[in-house]
Amino acid sequence: MRPFRQVTIAHEHCDLMGGVYDPAQARIEAESVHACWVKYQGSDDPVFRDRCILIKEERGELVKHHVSVLWTDYFKPHHLEQNPEIHDLFWKATKAAGDAKKRMDPAVAERLISSIEEVAEAFRATPEASGAGLYPESTPHRVMS
Amino acid sequence: MRPFRQVTIAHEHCDLMGGVYDPAQARIEAESVHACWVKYQGSDDPVFRDRCILIKEERGELVKHHVSVLWTDYFKPHHLEQNPEIHDLFWKATKAAGDAKKRMDPAVAERLISSIEEVAEAFRATPEASGAGLYPESTPHRVMS
Amino acid sequence: MRPFRQVTIAHEHCDLMGGVYDPAQARIEAESVHACWVKYQGSDDPVFRDRCILIKEERGELVKHHVSVLWTDYFKPHHLEQNPEIHDLFWKATKAAGDAKKRMDPAVAERLISSIEEVAEAFRATPEASGAGLYPESTPHRVMS
Amino acid sequence: MRPFRQVTIAHEHCDLMGGVYDPAQARIEAESVHACWVKYQGSDDPVFRDRCILIKEERGELVKHHVSVLWTDYFKPHHLEQNPEIHDLFWKATKAAGDAKKRMDPAVAERLISSIEEVAEAFRATPEASGAGLYPESTPHRVMS
Amino acid sequence: MRPFRQVTIAHEHCDLMGGVYDPAQARIEAESVHACWVKYQGSDDPVFRDRCILIKEERGELVKHHVSVLWTDYFKPHHLEQNPEIHDLFWKATKAAGDAKKRMDPAVAERLISSIEEVAEAFRATPEASGAGLYPESTPHRVMS
Amino acid sequence: MRPFRQVTIAHEHCDLMGGVYDPAQARIEAESVHACWVKYQGSDDPVFRDRCILIKEERGELVKHHVSVLWTDYFKPHHLEQNPEIHDLFWKATKAAGDAKKRMDPAVAERLISSIEEVAEAFRATPEASGAGLYPESTPHRVMS
């Protein structure tokens, strides 16, 4: 049994928000989007392919949501002073999610995951998130089923 | 920039599913539930407290959803042969999420996170998930804001 | 005008929950899934068929949700002592809903409804639900439009 | 094991719709709304009471949705010729659901269930629904937990 | 910078509701439905066309929701005395949204927007809404992207 | 009967998106948030006040969603060249929505509507939106009920 989680409380007097920030939420859904593309390519059954498109649409929307929550609720003005690229990073990540919804193009799916990684790096670079999150430096395996 | 993610494809001929499995999704929401309790305790503002109850309700429901998806979509009969406790583990985890929605009791919030950890251990013990997931052996920091 | 409903209160000191339990909720959505298959087979219009797939996906998800709520919120440890098959019944029912989302196979759609019926029987066999629910012993007509 | 369900197909050349019509869906949620009132009255715990209000809001919204689907998708112009009161019945039922969301008044909760019963009677009176539905002539028990 | 908005409070002792009424919500989504048809016609890419069907389904459902909220929550008995056609107008508008979900027929998409316009006229004709809303007498441009 | 809407198609070869852009969607929900504050102040009934908090939470979330869609899906790199303030305007607008969810402070509610107006001005200043949208130069009445 692992030791209980360590929680860093970033702001003592903050508003109540969604709760807890971790780019893993966006990352996991981005990998689902990629998985939908992989499965679409691997099948010639039109019903199965239709479901790939449908599920990719849902998962892409969830990526946009999680990225948006990080941008709006986690990042504060002092973060922007340290990293003026934050707005643009997030804008591009959400646009990448939109593109990945629209295309069945492997480059687009891979670009989405790269964008989310850049967002995660920006998150990890903030003092409050130093060492935080479920996002380890090692590359995670993802189990697809 | 980290190397691209490694993805283990667990089942080649599987149906399309939500995508990618990781107990991190349930874990992050469980920590949000716990965060709601922390903030509720730390405030005597009735409007703020009302929002804690409301948000905890939503997050608890998301925990139940993510746990349910893992149980239904990831675990297969051969997993059950290896670990006959799986059903009971998941049943207790979803009931713990239900309890955490209902109570403002620190023990209940802590029990939820323990239950999710047990679910995560069962997941990591499956051959397909060996070493997989975003869930490292080290205890994650969670940034609360 | 029919007499007012009779309500059996199963647990006096329970938590507040979704409210009121009845396998009819899962049953109605399972019949919708079946209806989607019927209509898909009866049409060669690709737009119509696409909508059948889409709506079947939504309804299948609702079946999983209603089954999950019954399993998590209604069934208690003492029910499990009386019927150790409960976990497995519910696991198979939610897996059947997943299969019915994925396939356009009449056997799969019929198997879903059978699974829901088994869940309903387990529900009706519990002392608190004796004679309860909207689920009469007679076979319901369903009006499809 | 009960015999397989009998399904009446009301319209052969209809559009694909949600699937299957049954006032039971609105009825079950209306009883949940009533259950929320019962539990609110029976508790003096402010957290519990807050959750009653929150859940009643959600369930009331679901009543409105199910009633609306029946009105929009099931009823056809020929039904209106037979029963010119249909619009008004549905209007009052959805307004009753709105009232039940707003009030902690037993008369309001009871009026909601009566309204839903009137809607169900109008449904049962249509030729396509003759004998159909999960809604038996006997009064259902509802198991509350 | 434009002057601050003028708000007409229609009912002083009303229940809390969704908030603020404006047929623009239904109108904007109806135009999205129409846009989906335009784009479907303009493409022969099967993946793109699938997404048109999917998004049209979602937007059509939103039209039904916004129309339903106006009918249920805004219109009161005294409005019905002034305009006995209100129920039928709303019924036809929601049925038009259902048709527009089902068909890829330009006449159906146009009919939806006409129905919403009739609903908007009924709204503007009520004393409380005299001159109100975001719906100007001039025809709005809609920017499609 | 008003003439049929004029629609400006901004991009011929664009991806399919949500459909049609209009800051009115964000604006209407922002006014709902403000209405919730007005009603909260005007009542001393604790149940009514609880519902104000709950509904304000939902509406505030919808403001964030509509603002986010405009930022991500409508604005393109060439808009940013013309107006480098766009990211910051949108960031502040979504943060204002977050604040308005958290506070029962009239200044916060008013600030939200001002932020949305600034977003709308940025939208109207883009060449594609010149004269477009449902957002007239005159101040809209809003009917509250």
Coordinates of N, CA and C in Angstrom, one line a residue, chain A residues 46-128:
Chain A
P46 N -17.5 -0.1 -41.6 CA -18.0 1.2 -41.5 C -18.7 1.6 -40.2
V47 N -19.4 0.6 -39.5 CA -20.0 0.9 -38.3 C -18.9 1.3 -37.2
F48 N -17.9 0.5 -37.2 CA -16.8 0.7 -36.2 C -16.1 2.0 -36.5
R49 N -15.9 2.3 -37.8 CA -15.3 3.6 -38.1 C -16.1 4.8 -37.7
D50 N -17.5 4.6 -37.9 CA -18.4 5.7 -37.4 C -18.2 6.0 -36.0
R51 N -18.1 4.9 -35.2 CA -18.0 5.1 -33.7 C -16.6 5.7 -33.4
C52 N -15.6 5.4 -34.1 CA -14.3 6.1 -33.9 C -14.4 7.6 -34.0
I53 N -15.2 8.0 -35.1 CA -15.3 9.4 -35.3 C -16.1 10.1 -34.2
L54 N -17.2 9.4 -33.8 CA -18.0 9.9 -32.7 C -17.3 10.0 -31.4
I55 N -16.6 9.0 -31.0 CA -15.9 9.0 -29.7 C -14.7 10.0 -29.8
K56 N -14.0 10.1 -30.9 CA -13.0 11.1 -31.0 C -13.5 12.5 -30.8
E57 N -14.7 12.7 -31.3 CA -15.3 14.0 -31.1 C -15.5 14.3 -29.7
E58 N -16.0 13.3 -28.9 CA -16.3 13.5 -27.5 C -15.0 13.7 -26.7
R59 N -14.0 12.9 -27.1 CA -12.8 13.0 -26.3 C -12.0 14.3 -26.6
G60 N -12.1 14.7 -27.9 CA -11.5 16.0 -28.3 C -12.1 17.1 -27.5
E61 N -13.4 17.1 -27.3 CA -14.1 18.1 -26.6 C -13.6 18.1 -25.1
L62 N -13.4 16.9 -24.5 CA -12.9 16.8 -23.2 C -11.5 17.4 -23.0
V63 N -10.6 17.2 -24.1 CA -9.3 17.8 -24.0 C -9.4 19.3 -23.9
K64 N -10.3 19.8 -24.8 CA -10.5 21.3 -24.8 C -10.9 21.8 -23.4
H65 N -11.8 21.1 -22.8 CA -12.3 21.4 -21.5 C -11.2 21.4 -20.5
H66 N -10.5 20.4 -20.4 CA -9.4 20.3 -19.3 C -8.3 21.3 -19.5
V67 N -8.0 21.5 -20.8 CA -7.0 22.6 -21.1 C -7.5 23.9 -20.7
S68 N -8.8 24.2 -21.0 CA -9.4 25.5 -20.7 C -9.4 25.7 -19.2
V69 N -9.7 24.7 -18.4 CA -9.8 24.8 -17.0 C -8.4 25.2 -16.4
L70 N -7.4 24.5 -16.9 CA -6.0 24.8 -16.4 C -5.7 26.3 -16.7
W71 N -6.0 26.7 -17.9 CA -5.7 28.1 -18.3 C -6.4 29.1 -17.5
T72 N -7.7 28.9 -17.3 CA -8.5 29.9 -16.6 C -8.4 29.8 -15.1
D73 N -8.3 28.6 -14.6 CA -8.4 28.5 -13.1 C -7.1 28.4 -12.4
Y74 N -6.1 27.8 -13.1 CA -4.8 27.6 -12.4 C -3.9 28.8 -12.6
F75 N -3.7 29.2 -13.8 CA -2.7 30.2 -14.1 C -3.1 31.6 -13.6
K76 N -2.2 32.2 -13.0 CA -2.5 33.6 -12.4 C -1.6 34.6 -13.0
P77 N -1.9 35.9 -12.8 CA -1.1 36.9 -13.5 C 0.5 36.8 -13.2
H78 N 0.8 36.3 -12.0 CA 2.3 36.3 -11.7 C 2.9 35.2 -12.6
H79 N 2.2 34.1 -13.0 CA 2.7 33.1 -13.9 C 3.0 33.7 -15.3
L80 N 2.1 34.6 -15.6 CA 2.2 35.2 -17.0 C 3.4 36.1 -17.0
E81 N 3.7 36.7 -15.9 CA 5.0 37.6 -15.9 C 6.2 36.7 -16.1
Q82 N 6.2 35.5 -15.5 CA 7.3 34.6 -15.7 C 7.4 34.0 -17.0
N83 N 6.2 33.7 -17.6 CA 6.1 33.0 -18.9 C 5.1 33.7 -19.8
P84 N 5.5 34.7 -20.6 CA 4.5 35.4 -21.4 C 3.9 34.6 -22.5
E85 N 4.5 33.4 -22.7 CA 4.0 32.5 -23.8 C 2.8 31.7 -23.4
I86 N 2.3 31.8 -22.1 CA 1.3 30.9 -21.6 C 0.0 31.0 -22.5
H87 N -0.4 32.2 -22.7 CA -1.7 32.3 -23.5 C -1.6 31.6 -24.8
D88 N -0.5 31.8 -25.5 CA -0.4 31.3 -26.8 C -0.3 29.7 -26.8
L89 N 0.5 29.2 -25.8 CA 0.6 27.8 -25.6 C -0.8 27.1 -25.5
F90 N -1.6 27.8 -24.6 CA -3.0 27.2 -24.4 C -3.9 27.3 -25.6
W91 N -3.7 28.5 -26.3 CA -4.6 28.7 -27.5 C -4.3 27.6 -28.5
K92 N -3.0 27.4 -28.7 CA -2.6 26.4 -29.7 C -3.0 25.0 -29.3
A93 N -2.9 24.7 -28.0 CA -3.3 23.4 -27.5 C -4.8 23.1 -27.8
T94 N -5.6 24.1 -27.4 CA -7.1 23.9 -27.7 C -7.4 23.9 -29.2
K95 N -6.7 24.7 -30.0 CA -6.9 24.6 -31.4 C -6.4 23.2 -31.9
A96 N -5.3 22.7 -31.3 CA -4.9 21.4 -31.7 C -6.0 20.3 -31.4
A97 N -6.7 20.5 -30.3 CA -7.7 19.6 -30.0 C -8.9 19.7 -31.0
G98 N -9.2 20.9 -31.4 CA -10.2 21.1 -32.5 C -9.8 20.5 -33.8
D99 N -8.5 20.6 -34.2 CA -8.0 20.0 -35.4 C -8.1 18.5 -35.3
A100 N -7.8 17.9 -34.1 CA -7.8 16.5 -34.0 C -9.2 15.9 -34.0
K101 N -10.2 16.7 -33.7 CA -11.6 16.3 -33.8 C -12.0 16.2 -35.3
K102 N -11.4 17.1 -36.1 CA -11.8 17.3 -37.5 C -11.1 16.3 -38.4
R103 N -9.9 15.9 -38.1 CA -9.1 15.2 -39.0 C -8.8 13.7 -38.6
M104 N -8.6 12.9 -39.6 CA -8.2 11.5 -39.3 C -6.7 11.5 -39.9
D105 N -5.9 12.4 -39.4 CA -4.5 12.5 -39.8 C -3.6 12.3 -38.7
P106 N -2.7 11.3 -38.8 CA -1.8 10.9 -37.7 C -1.0 12.1 -37.2
A107 N -0.5 13.0 -38.1 CA 0.3 14.1 -37.7 C -0.5 15.0 -36.8
V108 N -1.8 15.2 -37.1 CA -2.7 16.0 -36.2 C -2.8 15.4 -34.9
A109 N -3.0 14.1 -34.8 CA -3.2 13.5 -33.5 C -1.9 13.6 -32.7
E110 N -0.7 13.4 -33.4 CA 0.5 13.5 -32.6 C 0.8 14.9 -32.2
R111 N 0.4 15.9 -33.0 CA 0.6 17.3 -32.7 C -0.2 17.6 -31.4
L112 N -1.4 17.0 -31.3 CA -2.2 17.3 -30.1 C -1.4 16.9 -28.8
I113 N -0.9 15.7 -28.9 CA -0.2 15.2 -27.7 C 1.0 16.0 -27.4
S114 N 1.7 16.5 -28.4 CA 2.9 17.4 -28.2 C 2.4 18.7 -27.6
S115 N 1.3 19.2 -28.0 CA 0.8 20.5 -27.5 C 0.5 20.3 -26.0
I116 N -0.1 19.2 -25.7 CA -0.5 19.0 -24.3 C 0.8 18.8 -23.4
E117 N 1.8 18.2 -24.0 CA 3.0 18.1 -23.3 C 3.6 19.5 -23.0
E118 N 3.5 20.4 -24.0 CA 4.1 21.8 -23.7 C 3.3 22.5 -22.6
V119 N 2.0 22.2 -22.6 CA 1.1 22.8 -21.6 C 1.6 22.2 -20.2
A120 N 1.8 20.9 -20.2 CA 2.2 20.3 -18.9 C 3.6 20.8 -18.5
E121 N 4.5 21.1 -19.4 CA 5.8 21.6 -19.0 C 5.6 23.0 -18.4
A122 N 4.7 23.8 -19.0 CA 4.5 25.2 -18.5 C 3.9 25.1 -17.0
F123 N 3.0 24.1 -16.9 CA 2.5 23.8 -15.5 C 3.5 23.4 -14.5
R124 N 4.4 22.5 -14.9 CA 5.4 22.0 -14.0 C 6.4 23.1 -13.7
A125 N 6.6 24.0 -14.6 CA 7.6 25.1 -14.3 C 7.1 26.1 -13.3
T126 N 5.8 26.1 -13.0 CA 5.3 27.1 -12.0 C 5.8 26.7 -10.6
P127 N 6.1 27.7 -9.8 CA 6.6 27.3 -8.4 C 5.6 26.5 -7.6
E128 N 4.3 26.7 -7.7 CA 3.3 26.0 -6.9 C 3.3 24.5 -7.4

